[in-house]
């Protein structure tokens, strides 16, 4: 099986169009093919509730493959490769449980997501071993340099301590 790709505005970031089959019983969706993506080693799942915002996080070694299994999320991906002509450019899109795609995010990119529905299941694959938060890049979710238009349900999203204490881009060395 070969998944089709649909390029997004950021070079290296793209949608993976998923294969599915539907009948009176429901659907079967092929999420992943190791022959096409042999680099992935770890599966992670986050469960969030409405108004939870996670990220912006990334590192220099992990590619990620992102899915929304339940609910609806607003995903933001930012190019954090300082050598790229698209440095600090971003793409924003909504993904829900009925979206028929995953999003590939290469290393040196940040990603964050915001839960728009009652419950969200955000499933993603990592290409390398877990990188501890201290070794990741964490950028403040509302950094004015990025000018992200988060579709906030409430004025203040629910954030982890880590996300509350993330730095602005101009503060990162």
Coordinates of C-alpha atoms in Angstrom, one line a residue:
X1 CA 0.0 0.0 0.0
X2 CA 1.3 3.5 -0.9
X3 CA -0.4 6.4 0.8
X4 CA -0.9 9.5 -1.4
X5 CA 0.7 12.8 -0.2
X6 CA -0.8 16.3 -0.4
X7 CA 1.8 19.0 0.2
X8 CA 1.0 21.9 2.6
X9 CA 2.5 25.4 2.5
X10 CA 5.6 24.4 4.5
X11 CA 8.2 22.5 2.6
X12 CA 8.5 19.0 4.1
X13 CA 5.1 19.1 5.8
X14 CA 2.4 17.2 4.1
X15 CA -0.9 15.4 4.5
X16 CA -0.9 11.6 4.2
X17 CA -4.2 10.7 2.6
X18 CA -5.5 7.5 4.4
X19 CA -7.0 4.5 2.8
X20 CA -10.4 3.5 4.1
X21 CA -13.2 1.1 3.5
X22 CA -16.8 1.7 4.5
X23 CA -19.8 -0.5 4.6
X24 CA -22.9 -1.0 6.7
X25 CA -20.7 -2.1 9.7
X26 CA -18.7 1.1 9.7
X27 CA -15.1 1.9 8.5
X28 CA -11.7 0.3 8.4
X29 CA -8.9 2.9 8.0
X30 CA -5.3 2.1 7.3
X31 CA -3.3 4.5 9.4
X32 CA 0.2 3.4 8.8
X33 CA 2.5 1.3 6.6
X34 CA 5.9 0.5 7.9
X35 CA 7.3 -0.1 4.4
X36 CA 6.5 3.5 3.5
X37 CA 7.6 5.0 6.9
X38 CA 10.2 2.6 8.3
X39 CA 11.7 5.4 10.5
X40 CA 8.9 5.4 13.1
X41 CA 9.7 3.8 16.4
X42 CA 7.4 5.2 19.2
X43 CA 3.6 5.7 19.3
X44 CA 2.2 8.3 21.7
X45 CA -1.4 9.3 22.5
X46 CA -2.6 12.4 24.3
X47 CA -6.1 12.7 25.6
X48 CA -7.3 16.3 26.2
X49 CA -10.5 18.1 26.9
X50 CA -12.1 21.2 25.4
X51 CA -9.9 24.3 25.7
X52 CA -6.6 22.4 26.3
X53 CA -3.6 23.7 24.3
X54 CA -0.4 21.6 24.0
X55 CA 2.8 22.9 22.5
X56 CA 4.6 24.4 20.7
X57 CA 7.3 21.7 21.0
X58 CA 9.9 20.1 18.7
X59 CA 13.4 18.8 18.5
X60 CA 16.2 18.2 16.0
X61 CA 15.9 14.4 15.7
X62 CA 12.2 13.4 15.5
X63 CA 9.9 13.3 12.5
X64 CA 6.3 12.9 13.6
X65 CA 3.2 11.5 12.0
X66 CA 0.1 13.1 13.5
X67 CA -3.6 11.9 13.6
X68 CA -6.7 12.9 15.4
X69 CA -8.5 9.8 16.4
X70 CA -11.4 11.4 18.3
X71 CA -12.8 14.9 18.5
X72 CA -11.5 17.9 16.7
X73 CA -8.1 19.7 17.1
X74 CA -6.5 22.8 15.6
X75 CA -3.0 21.9 14.6
X76 CA -0.2 24.4 14.2
X77 CA 3.2 23.4 12.6
X78 CA 6.1 25.9 12.6
X79 CA 9.3 25.6 10.7
X80 CA 12.1 26.0 13.3
X81 CA 15.0 25.2 11.0
X82 CA 17.2 28.4 11.2
X83 CA 18.9 27.5 7.9
X84 CA 15.6 27.3 6.0
X85 CA 14.2 30.1 3.9
X86 CA 10.8 29.2 5.5
X87 CA 12.2 29.7 9.1
X88 CA 9.3 30.6 11.4
X89 CA 6.7 30.1 8.7
X90 CA 3.6 28.2 9.9
X91 CA 0.7 26.1 8.7
X92 CA -2.6 25.8 10.6
X93 CA -5.3 23.3 10.0
X94 CA -8.2 21.6 11.8
X95 CA -8.3 17.8 12.0
X96 CA -11.1 15.8 13.3
X97 CA -12.0 12.1 13.7
X98 CA -13.6 12.1 10.2
X99 CA -10.5 13.7 8.5
X100 CA -9.1 11.2 6.1
X101 CA -5.5 12.2 6.6
X102 CA -2.5 12.3 8.9
X103 CA 0.1 15.1 8.9
X104 CA 3.8 14.5 8.5
X105 CA 6.0 16.9 10.5
X106 CA 9.7 16.7 10.0
X107 CA 12.5 17.2 12.6
X108 CA 13.3 20.9 13.3
X109 CA 9.6 21.8 13.2
X110 CA 7.5 22.7 16.2
X111 CA 3.9 21.5 16.6
X112 CA 1.1 22.3 18.9
X113 CA -2.6 21.5 19.1
X114 CA -5.7 22.9 20.7
X115 CA -8.7 20.8 21.6
X116 CA -11.9 22.2 20.0
X117 CA -14.3 19.4 21.1
X118 CA -15.3 17.8 24.4
X119 CA -12.5 15.2 24.2
X120 CA -9.6 14.9 21.8
X121 CA -7.4 11.9 21.1
X122 CA -4.2 13.1 19.5
X123 CA -2.1 10.1 18.2
X124 CA 1.3 10.5 16.8
X125 CA 4.4 8.5 15.9
X126 CA 7.9 9.5 16.6
X127 CA 10.9 8.5 14.5
X128 CA 13.4 8.3 17.4
X129 CA 13.5 7.6 21.1
X130 CA 11.7 10.0 23.4
X131 CA 13.5 13.3 23.8
X132 CA 13.0 14.6 27.3
X133 CA 11.3 18.0 27.6
X134 CA 14.6 19.6 28.8
X135 CA 16.2 18.7 25.4
X136 CA 13.2 19.9 23.3
X137 CA 12.5 23.3 22.0
X138 CA 9.4 24.8 23.7
X139 CA 8.1 28.1 22.4
X140 CA 5.4 30.1 24.1
X141 CA 2.0 29.3 22.4
X142 CA 1.1 33.0 22.0
X143 CA 4.5 34.3 20.9
X144 CA 3.8 37.5 19.0
X145 CA 6.6 36.7 16.5
X146 CA 4.5 33.8 15.2
X147 CA 1.2 35.6 15.2
X148 CA -0.8 32.3 15.5
X149 CA -4.5 32.7 15.2
X150 CA -5.6 30.0 17.7
X151 CA -9.4 29.5 17.6
X152 CA -9.8 29.9 21.3
X153 CA -13.1 28.8 22.9
X154 CA -12.3 30.7 26.0
X155 CA -9.8 33.6 26.5
X156 CA -7.3 31.5 28.4
X157 CA -6.6 28.0 27.3
X158 CA -5.7 25.2 29.8
X159 CA -1.9 24.9 29.7
X160 CA 0.7 22.7 31.4
X161 CA 3.3 24.3 33.6
X162 CA 5.9 23.6 30.9
X163 CA 3.8 25.4 28.3
X164 CA 3.1 28.3 30.7
X165 CA 6.9 28.7 31.2
X166 CA 8.0 28.3 27.6
X167 CA 10.1 31.1 26.1
X168 CA 9.5 33.5 23.4
X169 CA 11.5 32.9 20.2
X170 CA 13.7 36.0 20.8
X171 CA 14.6 34.6 24.3
X172 CA 15.8 31.3 22.9
X173 CA 19.6 31.0 22.1

